Coordinates of C-alpha atoms and ligand atoms in Angstrom, one line a residue:
M1 CA 0.0 0.0 0.0
A2 CA 1.4 3.4 -1.0
S3 CA 1.4 6.2 1.5
P4 CA -1.4 8.8 1.1
V5 CA -0.5 12.3 -0.1
R6 CA -2.4 15.3 1.2
I7 CA -2.5 18.6 -0.6
A8 CA -3.8 21.9 0.8
A9 CA -3.4 25.5 -0.2
L10 CA -2.6 28.1 2.5
G11 CA -3.4 30.8 -0.1
G12 CA -4.4 31.2 -3.8
L13 CA -7.7 29.2 -3.6
G14 CA -10.4 31.7 -3.3
E15 CA -8.3 34.7 -4.2
I16 CA -5.8 35.8 -6.9
G17 CA -2.6 36.2 -5.0
M18 CA -0.8 34.9 -1.9
N19 CA -0.2 31.6 -3.6
C20 CA 1.1 28.9 -1.3
L21 CA 0.5 25.2 -1.5
A22 CA 1.6 22.4 0.8
L23 CA 2.1 18.7 -0.1
E24 CA 2.4 16.3 2.8
C25 CA 3.3 12.6 2.7
E26 CA 5.0 10.3 5.3
E27 CA 5.2 13.3 7.6
R28 CA 7.3 15.2 5.1
I29 CA 6.2 18.5 3.6
A30 CA 7.1 20.3 0.4
V31 CA 5.9 23.8 -0.2
V32 CA 5.1 25.3 -3.6
D33 CA 5.4 29.1 -3.7
C34 CA 4.8 31.5 -0.9
G35 CA 3.4 34.8 -2.1
L36 CA 1.7 38.1 -1.1
L37 CA -1.6 39.6 -1.9
F38 CA -2.0 43.4 -2.4
P39 CA -5.1 44.9 -0.8
A40 CA -7.5 46.9 -2.9
E41 CA -8.4 49.1 0.1
P42 CA -5.1 49.4 2.0
F43 CA -6.0 51.2 5.3
G44 CA -2.3 51.2 6.0
V45 CA -1.9 47.6 5.1
E46 CA 0.7 47.3 2.3
A47 CA 0.4 43.6 1.8
I48 CA -1.3 40.4 2.9
S49 CA 0.4 37.1 3.5
P50 CA -1.2 33.7 4.0
D51 CA -1.3 32.5 7.6
L52 CA 1.8 30.3 7.7
S53 CA 1.4 29.0 11.3
W54 CA 0.6 25.5 10.1
L55 CA 4.0 25.3 8.4
R56 CA 5.8 27.0 11.3
E57 CA 4.4 24.4 13.7
R58 CA 5.8 21.7 11.5
R59 CA 9.1 23.3 10.6
D60 CA 11.0 20.0 11.2
R61 CA 9.0 18.3 8.5
V62 CA 9.3 20.9 5.8
G63 CA 11.9 19.9 3.3
A64 CA 12.1 22.7 0.9
V65 CA 10.2 25.4 -1.0
L66 CA 9.8 25.0 -4.7
L67 CA 9.4 28.3 -6.5
T68 CA 7.6 28.4 -9.9
H69 CA 8.5 32.0 -10.9
G70 CA 9.5 35.4 -9.6
H71 CA 6.2 37.2 -9.2
E72 CA 5.4 38.8 -5.8
D73 CA 2.2 36.8 -5.5
H74 CA 4.4 33.7 -5.6
L75 CA 7.5 34.7 -3.6
G76 CA 6.7 37.8 -1.6
A77 CA 5.9 36.1 1.7
L78 CA 9.1 33.9 1.6
P79 CA 11.0 36.2 4.0
L80 CA 8.3 35.6 6.6
L81 CA 8.4 31.8 6.1
L82 CA 12.2 31.4 5.9
R83 CA 12.8 33.5 9.0
D84 CA 11.1 30.7 11.1
V85 CA 11.4 27.7 8.7
P86 CA 14.9 27.9 7.3
V87 CA 14.7 25.4 4.4
P88 CA 16.3 25.5 1.0
V89 CA 14.5 27.3 -1.9
Y90 CA 14.6 25.7 -5.3
G91 CA 13.7 28.0 -8.2
P92 CA 14.6 29.4 -11.6
R93 CA 17.4 31.9 -11.8
L94 CA 15.4 35.1 -12.3
A95 CA 13.0 34.2 -9.5
L96 CA 16.0 33.8 -7.1
A97 CA 17.6 37.0 -8.3
L98 CA 14.3 38.9 -7.5
L99 CA 14.0 37.1 -4.1
R100 CA 17.5 37.9 -3.0
P101 CA 17.1 41.6 -2.3
R102 CA 13.8 41.0 -0.4
L103 CA 15.5 38.6 1.9
E104 CA 18.4 41.0 2.4
E105 CA 15.9 43.8 3.2
A106 CA 14.2 41.6 5.8
G107 CA 17.6 40.4 7.2
V108 CA 16.8 36.8 6.4
R109 CA 19.6 34.5 5.3
A110 CA 18.5 31.6 3.0
D111 CA 19.8 28.7 1.0
L112 CA 18.8 29.5 -2.6
R113 CA 19.4 26.8 -5.1
E114 CA 19.1 27.6 -8.8
V115 CA 17.3 25.0 -11.0
R116 CA 17.6 24.7 -14.7
D117 CA 14.7 23.8 -17.1
G118 CA 13.9 20.1 -16.9
E119 CA 15.9 19.5 -13.7
V120 CA 14.5 17.2 -11.0
V121 CA 15.0 18.0 -7.4
R122 CA 14.2 16.3 -4.2
P123 CA 12.7 18.8 -1.7
G124 CA 14.6 17.7 1.4
E125 CA 16.6 14.6 2.2
G126 CA 14.6 11.5 2.2
S127 CA 11.5 13.3 0.9
P128 CA 8.9 11.1 -0.8
F129 CA 8.6 13.8 -3.5
A130 CA 10.7 14.5 -6.6
A131 CA 9.9 17.7 -8.6
E132 CA 10.7 18.3 -12.2
F133 CA 10.8 22.0 -13.3
V134 CA 8.9 22.2 -16.7
P135 CA 9.3 25.4 -18.7
V136 CA 6.2 27.5 -19.3
A137 CA 5.4 30.8 -20.9
H138 CA 4.2 33.5 -18.6
S139 CA 4.6 37.3 -18.1
I140 CA 8.1 36.9 -16.6
P141 CA 11.1 35.0 -18.0
D142 CA 12.0 31.6 -16.5
A143 CA 8.6 30.6 -15.3
C144 CA 8.1 26.9 -14.6
A145 CA 5.4 24.3 -13.9
L146 CA 6.2 21.4 -11.6
S147 CA 5.7 17.8 -12.3
I148 CA 5.9 16.2 -8.8
A149 CA 6.4 12.5 -8.5
T150 CA 4.7 11.2 -5.3
P151 CA 3.9 7.7 -3.9
Q152 CA 0.4 8.3 -5.2
G153 CA 1.5 9.1 -8.8
L154 CA 2.3 12.3 -10.6
V155 CA 0.9 15.6 -9.5
Y156 CA 1.2 18.3 -12.2
H157 CA 1.2 21.9 -10.9
S158 CA 0.8 24.3 -13.8
G159 CA 2.3 27.3 -12.0
D160 CA 1.1 30.5 -13.7
F161 CA 1.2 29.8 -17.5
K162 CA -0.1 30.5 -20.9
I163 CA 0.4 28.6 -24.1
D164 CA 2.3 31.0 -26.4
E165 CA 3.2 29.5 -29.7
T166 CA 5.5 32.4 -30.5
P167 CA 7.2 33.3 -27.3
L168 CA 9.6 36.2 -27.4
D169 CA 12.6 34.3 -26.1
G170 CA 11.7 31.0 -27.9
R171 CA 11.1 29.4 -24.5
G172 CA 7.5 28.5 -24.6
T173 CA 5.4 26.1 -22.5
D174 CA 7.0 22.7 -23.1
L175 CA 4.0 21.0 -24.7
S176 CA 5.8 17.9 -25.8
R177 CA 7.1 17.3 -22.3
I178 CA 3.7 17.8 -20.8
E179 CA 2.2 15.4 -23.4
A180 CA 4.8 12.8 -22.4
L181 CA 4.0 13.3 -18.7
G182 CA 0.3 12.8 -19.6
R183 CA 1.1 9.5 -21.3
E184 CA 3.1 8.4 -18.3
G185 CA -0.1 9.2 -16.3
I186 CA -0.9 12.3 -14.3
R187 CA -3.0 11.5 -11.2
L188 CA -3.9 15.1 -10.4
L189 CA -3.7 18.3 -12.4
L190 CA -3.6 21.6 -10.5
S191 CA -4.0 24.4 -13.0
D192 CA -4.0 28.2 -13.1
S193 CA -7.5 29.6 -13.1
T194 CA -6.8 33.4 -13.3
N195 CA -8.3 33.8 -16.8
A196 CA -10.9 31.1 -16.7
D197 CA -13.6 33.6 -17.5
R198 CA -11.9 34.7 -20.7
P199 CA -12.8 32.6 -23.8
G200 CA -10.4 31.8 -26.6
T201 CA -6.7 32.0 -26.3
S202 CA -4.4 34.8 -25.0
L203 CA -2.5 37.0 -27.4
S204 CA 1.1 35.9 -28.0
E205 CA 3.6 38.2 -26.4
S206 CA 5.3 38.7 -29.8
E207 CA 2.1 40.4 -31.1
V208 CA 2.6 43.2 -28.6
G209 CA 5.8 44.4 -30.2
P210 CA 4.2 45.6 -33.5
A211 CA 1.3 47.2 -31.5
L212 CA 3.8 49.2 -29.4
H213 CA 5.7 50.1 -32.5
G214 CA 2.5 51.4 -34.2
A215 CA 1.5 53.3 -31.1
M216 CA 4.8 55.2 -30.9
E217 CA 4.6 56.4 -34.5
G218 CA 4.5 60.2 -34.9
A219 CA 4.6 61.1 -31.2
P220 CA 6.1 64.5 -31.1
G221 CA 7.1 64.5 -27.4
R222 CA 8.2 61.9 -24.9
I223 CA 6.9 58.4 -25.0
W224 CA 5.9 56.9 -21.7
V225 CA 5.2 53.2 -21.4
A226 CA 3.8 51.7 -18.2
C227 CA 4.1 48.0 -17.5
F228 CA 5.0 45.6 -14.7
S229 CA 8.7 45.9 -13.9
S230 CA 9.4 42.1 -13.9
H231 CA 7.9 41.7 -17.4
L232 CA 11.3 41.8 -19.0
H233 CA 10.0 40.5 -22.4
R234 CA 7.6 43.5 -22.5
I235 CA 10.4 45.9 -21.6
Q236 CA 12.5 44.4 -24.4
Q237 CA 9.8 45.1 -26.9
V238 CA 9.3 48.6 -25.5
A239 CA 13.1 49.2 -25.9
D240 CA 13.1 47.8 -29.4
A241 CA 10.1 49.8 -30.6
G242 CA 11.6 53.0 -29.0
R243 CA 15.0 52.3 -30.7
A244 CA 13.3 52.1 -34.1
Y245 CA 12.3 55.8 -33.6
G246 CA 15.7 56.9 -32.3
R247 CA 14.5 56.9 -28.7
R248 CA 16.7 55.8 -25.7
L249 CA 15.2 53.7 -22.9
V250 CA 14.8 55.6 -19.7
P251 CA 13.7 53.4 -16.7
V252 CA 12.2 55.5 -13.9
G253 CA 11.2 54.4 -10.4
R254 CA 13.0 52.1 -8.0
S255 CA 11.5 48.8 -9.1
M256 CA 11.8 49.5 -12.8
E257 CA 15.4 50.7 -12.5
E258 CA 16.3 47.7 -10.5
S259 CA 14.5 45.3 -12.9
V260 CA 16.2 46.8 -16.0
R261 CA 19.6 46.6 -14.3
L262 CA 19.0 43.0 -13.3
G263 CA 17.6 42.1 -16.7
V264 CA 20.7 43.5 -18.5
E265 CA 23.1 41.9 -16.0
L266 CA 21.5 38.5 -16.3
G267 CA 21.1 38.7 -20.0
Y268 CA 17.3 38.7 -20.2
L269 CA 17.3 42.2 -21.6
R270 CA 19.5 43.0 -24.7
L271 CA 20.1 46.7 -25.3
A272 CA 22.4 48.3 -27.8
P273 CA 25.4 50.3 -26.5
G274 CA 24.2 53.7 -25.3
Q275 CA 20.6 52.7 -25.6
L276 CA 19.9 53.0 -21.9
A277 CA 19.7 56.5 -20.3
S278 CA 19.5 57.3 -16.7
F279 CA 16.9 59.7 -15.2
E280 CA 19.6 62.5 -15.1
E281 CA 20.7 61.9 -18.7
A282 CA 17.1 61.9 -19.8
R283 CA 16.6 65.5 -18.6
D284 CA 19.1 66.6 -21.2
L285 CA 17.5 64.6 -24.0
R286 CA 15.1 66.2 -26.4
P287 CA 11.6 64.8 -25.7
R288 CA 11.5 62.9 -28.9
E289 CA 14.7 61.1 -28.0
A290 CA 13.2 59.5 -24.9
C291 CA 11.1 56.4 -24.3
V292 CA 10.4 56.3 -20.6
V293 CA 9.4 53.0 -19.0
V294 CA 7.7 53.1 -15.7
T295 CA 5.5 51.2 -13.3
G296 CA 2.0 52.3 -12.2
T297 CA -0.3 50.5 -14.6
Q298 CA -2.8 49.8 -11.8
G299 CA -3.0 53.4 -10.7
E300 CA -0.7 53.0 -7.7
P301 CA -0.3 56.5 -6.4
R302 CA 3.3 56.1 -5.4
S303 CA 4.5 54.7 -8.7
A304 CA 6.5 56.7 -11.1
L305 CA 3.4 57.1 -13.4
G306 CA 1.2 58.1 -10.5
R307 CA 3.7 60.8 -9.6
A308 CA 4.1 61.9 -13.2
A309 CA 0.3 62.2 -13.4
R310 CA 0.2 64.5 -10.4
G311 CA 3.1 66.6 -11.7
E312 CA 5.4 65.4 -8.9
L313 CA 8.1 63.8 -11.1
S314 CA 10.4 66.8 -10.9
G315 CA 12.9 67.0 -13.7
L316 CA 10.8 64.9 -16.1
P317 CA 7.4 66.4 -16.3
V318 CA 4.6 65.1 -18.6
R319 CA 4.0 67.8 -21.2
P320 CA 1.7 68.4 -24.2
G321 CA 2.8 66.2 -27.1
D322 CA 3.8 63.4 -24.8
R323 CA 2.1 60.0 -25.4
V324 CA 1.5 57.5 -22.7
L325 CA 1.0 53.8 -23.5
L326 CA -0.5 51.6 -20.7
S327 CA 0.9 48.2 -21.6
S328 CA -1.2 46.2 -19.2
R329 CA -4.7 44.9 -18.3
F330 CA -6.9 47.0 -16.0
I331 CA -7.1 44.6 -13.1
P332 CA -10.8 44.6 -11.8
G333 CA -11.1 46.7 -8.7
N334 CA -8.4 49.1 -9.8
E335 CA -10.4 51.1 -12.4
V336 CA -11.0 54.1 -10.2
A337 CA -7.3 54.5 -9.3
I338 CA -6.3 54.0 -13.0
G339 CA -8.9 56.5 -14.1
R340 CA -7.4 59.0 -11.7
T341 CA -3.9 58.5 -13.1
V342 CA -5.2 58.8 -16.7
D343 CA -7.1 62.0 -15.9
G344 CA -3.9 63.5 -14.4
L345 CA -1.9 62.6 -17.5
V346 CA -4.6 64.0 -19.9
A347 CA -4.9 67.2 -17.8
R348 CA -1.1 67.7 -18.5
G349 CA -1.7 67.5 -22.2
A350 CA -0.6 63.9 -22.8
E351 CA -2.3 61.5 -25.1
V352 CA -3.0 58.2 -23.3
L353 CA -3.5 54.8 -25.1
W354 CA -4.3 51.4 -23.7
E355 CA -5.3 47.9 -24.8
D356 CA -8.8 49.0 -25.8
F357 CA -7.2 50.7 -28.8
R358 CA -4.5 48.2 -29.8
A359 CA -2.8 45.0 -28.7
L360 CA -0.6 46.9 -26.2
H361 CA -0.8 44.0 -23.8
A362 CA -1.0 40.3 -23.8
S363 CA -2.0 38.4 -20.7
G364 CA 0.4 36.1 -19.1
H365 CA -2.3 33.6 -18.1
A366 CA -4.0 30.9 -20.1
Q367 CA -7.6 31.5 -21.3
E368 CA -10.3 28.9 -21.7
E369 CA -9.0 27.3 -24.9
E370 CA -5.4 27.0 -23.4
Q371 CA -6.7 25.7 -20.1
R372 CA -8.7 23.0 -21.9
R373 CA -5.7 22.2 -24.1
L374 CA -3.6 21.6 -20.9
V375 CA -6.3 19.2 -19.6
R376 CA -6.2 17.3 -22.9
L377 CA -2.4 17.1 -22.8
C378 CA -2.3 16.0 -19.2
R379 CA -5.3 13.6 -19.4
P380 CA -5.4 13.7 -15.6
G381 CA -7.2 11.4 -13.3
H382 CA -8.4 14.3 -11.2
F383 CA -8.5 18.1 -11.5
L384 CA -8.0 20.8 -8.9
P385 CA -8.3 24.4 -10.1
I386 CA -5.9 26.8 -8.4
H387 CA -4.9 30.5 -8.5
G388 CA -8.3 32.2 -8.6
E389 CA -11.3 33.6 -6.8
M390 CA -14.3 31.3 -6.4
R391 CA -15.8 32.3 -9.8
H392 CA -12.6 31.5 -11.6
L393 CA -12.1 28.2 -9.8
S394 CA -15.7 27.0 -10.6
R395 CA -15.5 28.2 -14.2
H396 CA -12.2 26.4 -14.6
A397 CA -13.8 23.2 -13.2
A398 CA -16.6 23.6 -15.8
H399 CA -13.9 23.8 -18.5
A400 CA -12.5 20.5 -17.2
A401 CA -16.0 19.0 -17.2
A402 CA -16.3 20.0 -20.9
E403 CA -13.1 17.9 -21.4
G404 CA -14.8 14.9 -20.0
L405 CA -13.8 15.0 -16.3
G406 CA -16.8 13.8 -14.3
A407 CA -17.9 15.4 -11.1
D408 CA -16.1 12.8 -9.0
R409 CA -12.8 13.8 -10.7
R410 CA -13.1 17.6 -10.2
H411 CA -12.4 19.1 -6.8
V412 CA -13.0 22.8 -6.1
L413 CA -11.4 23.6 -2.8
V414 CA -10.6 26.8 -0.9
D415 CA -7.7 27.7 1.3
G416 CA -7.2 25.3 4.2
E417 CA -9.3 22.4 2.7
V418 CA -7.4 19.2 2.2
L419 CA -7.4 16.9 -0.8
E420 CA -6.1 13.4 -0.1
L421 CA -4.7 11.0 -2.7
S422 CA -4.7 7.4 -1.5
D423 CA -5.0 3.9 -2.9
G424 CA -8.7 4.2 -2.3
G425 CA -9.1 7.3 -4.5
V426 CA -9.0 11.1 -4.3
R427 CA -11.3 12.9 -1.9
R428 CA -11.6 16.0 0.2
L429 CA -11.1 15.4 3.9
E430 CA -13.3 16.8 6.7
E431 CA -10.3 18.4 8.4
R432 CA -9.1 21.9 7.6
L433 CA -5.7 23.4 8.1
P434 CA -5.6 26.8 9.8
S435 CA -5.6 29.3 7.1
G436 CA -6.4 33.0 6.8
R437 CA -4.8 36.3 6.0
V438 CA -2.1 38.2 7.9
H439 CA -2.1 42.0 7.2
L440 CA 1.3 43.5 6.9
A441 CA 2.9 47.0 7.0
R442 CA 6.4 47.7 5.7
D443 CA 8.8 48.0 8.6
G444 CA 12.3 47.1 7.3
G445 CA 10.8 43.8 6.2
F446 CA 7.1 43.4 6.9
A447 CA 5.4 43.5 10.3
A448 CA 2.0 42.1 11.1
V449 CA -0.9 44.5 11.7
S450 CA -3.7 42.8 13.7
E451 CA -7.1 42.2 12.3
D452 CA -8.6 44.5 15.0
V453 CA -6.4 47.4 14.0
V454 CA -7.5 47.0 10.3
R455 CA -11.1 46.8 11.3
D456 CA -10.8 49.9 13.5
R457 CA -9.2 51.8 10.7
R458 CA -11.9 50.8 8.2
G459 CA -14.5 51.9 10.7
L460 CA -12.8 55.2 11.4
A461 CA -12.5 55.9 7.7
E462 CA -16.1 55.1 7.0
L463 CA -17.9 56.5 10.0
G464 CA -15.4 58.6 12.0
I465 CA -14.9 58.7 15.8
V466 CA -16.5 60.4 18.8
L467 CA -14.3 61.3 21.7
V468 CA -15.8 61.8 25.2
A469 CA -13.8 63.1 28.2
V470 CA -15.5 62.9 31.6
L471 CA -14.1 64.5 34.7
V472 CA -15.6 62.8 37.9
D473 CA -15.2 63.5 41.5
R474 CA -12.9 60.9 43.1
S475 CA -15.1 60.4 46.2
T476 CA -18.6 60.5 44.7
G477 CA -17.9 59.2 41.2
E478 CA -20.2 62.0 39.9
P479 CA -19.3 64.1 36.8
V480 CA -18.0 67.4 38.1
R481 CA -19.2 69.1 34.9
S482 CA -20.8 68.2 31.6
P483 CA -18.6 65.8 29.6
E484 CA -16.6 67.1 26.7
I485 CA -17.7 65.7 23.3
R486 CA -15.5 65.9 20.2
G487 CA -16.1 64.3 16.9
R488 CA -13.8 63.7 13.9
G489 CA -15.6 62.6 10.7
A490 CA -18.7 61.6 12.7
A491 CA -21.7 62.8 10.7
G492 CA -24.7 64.2 12.6
L493 CA -22.9 65.3 15.8
S494 CA -22.1 68.9 15.0
G495 CA -24.3 71.3 17.1
R496 CA -25.8 68.4 19.2
E497 CA -22.8 67.8 21.5
A498 CA -24.8 68.9 24.6
E499 CA -27.4 66.2 24.0
V500 CA -24.8 63.5 23.8
A501 CA -23.1 64.9 26.9
G502 CA -26.4 64.7 28.8
E503 CA -26.8 61.0 27.7
V504 CA -23.3 60.2 29.0
S505 CA -23.9 62.0 32.4
R506 CA -27.2 60.2 32.9
A507 CA -25.7 56.8 32.1
I508 CA -22.9 57.3 34.6
L509 CA -25.3 58.6 37.3
A510 CA -27.5 55.6 36.7
L511 CA -24.7 53.3 38.0
P512 CA -25.0 52.6 41.7
A513 CA -22.5 54.7 43.6
G514 CA -20.5 51.6 44.6
E515 CA -20.0 50.6 41.0
R516 CA -18.6 53.8 39.6
D517 CA -15.1 52.5 38.7
A518 CA -13.5 54.0 35.6
A519 CA -14.0 50.9 33.5
S520 CA -17.7 50.7 34.2
M521 CA -18.2 54.4 33.7
E522 CA -16.4 54.2 30.3
R523 CA -18.5 51.2 29.3
E524 CA -21.8 52.8 30.2
G525 CA -20.8 56.1 28.7
S526 CA -19.8 54.5 25.5
L527 CA -23.0 52.5 25.2
A528 CA -25.0 55.7 25.8
V529 CA -23.2 57.5 22.9
R530 CA -23.7 54.5 20.6
R531 CA -27.4 54.3 21.5
W532 CA -27.8 58.0 20.8
F533 CA -26.1 57.7 17.4
R534 CA -28.1 54.7 16.4
R535 CA -31.4 56.4 17.3
E536 CA -30.7 59.9 16.1
V537 CA -28.3 59.5 13.2
G538 CA -28.7 55.9 12.2
R539 CA -24.9 55.3 12.1
R540 CA -22.4 53.7 14.4
P541 CA -19.2 55.7 14.6
A542 CA -16.3 54.6 16.8
V543 CA -16.6 55.9 20.3
Q544 CA -13.8 56.4 22.8
V545 CA -14.7 57.5 26.4
V546 CA -12.1 58.5 28.8
V547 CA -12.9 59.0 32.5
L548 CA -10.6 61.0 34.7
S549 CA -11.0 61.2 38.5
I550 CA -10.0 64.4 40.3
Ligands
ZN1 ZN1 2.8 35.1 -12.2

């Protein structure tokens, strides 16, 4: 009898981001990816990581982390994990190069082991798993899928992927290898669901080049192109198109400058001598000699594009005649922020183009036809959609159904739920691993912000706060004068402070004399204010009562 294998996601099943998957067998654990999620409504939270406590409590059993590629939503939480669970990380070269500075910033030392395409690694000594890194096309060079041999057969993890027949670097998804694995027999396919609701196939990355070229034609001023900084293939095409018009490439902003430097150093980015210009050099260039590449495609206010849109990029202002190309998808939820950025750019006289007009962007994720093609190539016994919100996971399962996988072979799970592969079959267990979200604020590395703090901040932002100061006589516990009421952002209070003060006094006096300790008076005062607001205003702002005895 072969040992059972248990698979559970700590993140990435039920959300797009914070991908982290654990495989357990014979009390040994292998982890695939460990990423962050970026909140749409920050409230001082800069990132969200999966709850990693289940792994921390089993640190002696964890053999290694297998990294599929270098995106933040796959590696960003690794400093938090490796700090407590110091295991080797196996991954492609670019992923490790992007991870290294994050570990340094967090002061975490780690054993990083570079893996070549097709290489097989054992995640930890004596591990029952062996993982083969299978090349795939995605929106970052070097991305991989994992074919993991287990005592219960092959588990194929797609990573983030698309099927690009004409990839820019010639390194596409290795369809013949996947087909061979399918013939060998794949017990379980885990596949990227991000674009499950998009029919057809994704555009090839190499179709973006001509579109960029066309969009740059005839621009009298500076060209600005916004894209993700780790998308080195896209940056290559921006550089090439710009060069055709005699424009030098000017990376602006910390992450873009760093990414271009790394891309050139590692050979992912090929630029002609003198093609690259620094921010300082760019100030001396004529506008039509510059092709500025920046981040900020999602309307991030602190990005270079966000600053340019507000006129805060001193030395390199956006001016009439400039043309801005957004080489990206508008990620749902970010439209308002993106709109604000575009408005700012237009107000400064720039012309702004995005993928609605031309093929300025190609997604890095497989769409329906590609997802179904992967199912056909893998011919899996069972199917588990990963990397998506609920609607993406269930749509992806429907695509698998259309490829002939019956209901007993499709498993839609969310974070924490456990799928077990055993000799008896594949089924979801009743048990759940602890999973959840940890809110983080930048602090050298990242520090946790508790759920209560975030809830308070959200409440304060939406409904404001009412502050009440009560001076009471130490011996009698009676208010010596009417309580002071102040509101910040609390609608309905202005001009009615005296009413609220009266409620607070009455509530305190209603307490028996022997029970007028500070905590009780604060509790009763606070209840009275809340009651008043609910009754009179129909809202529930935060309330803070402070009782001082004199
Ligand atoms: Zn990715």
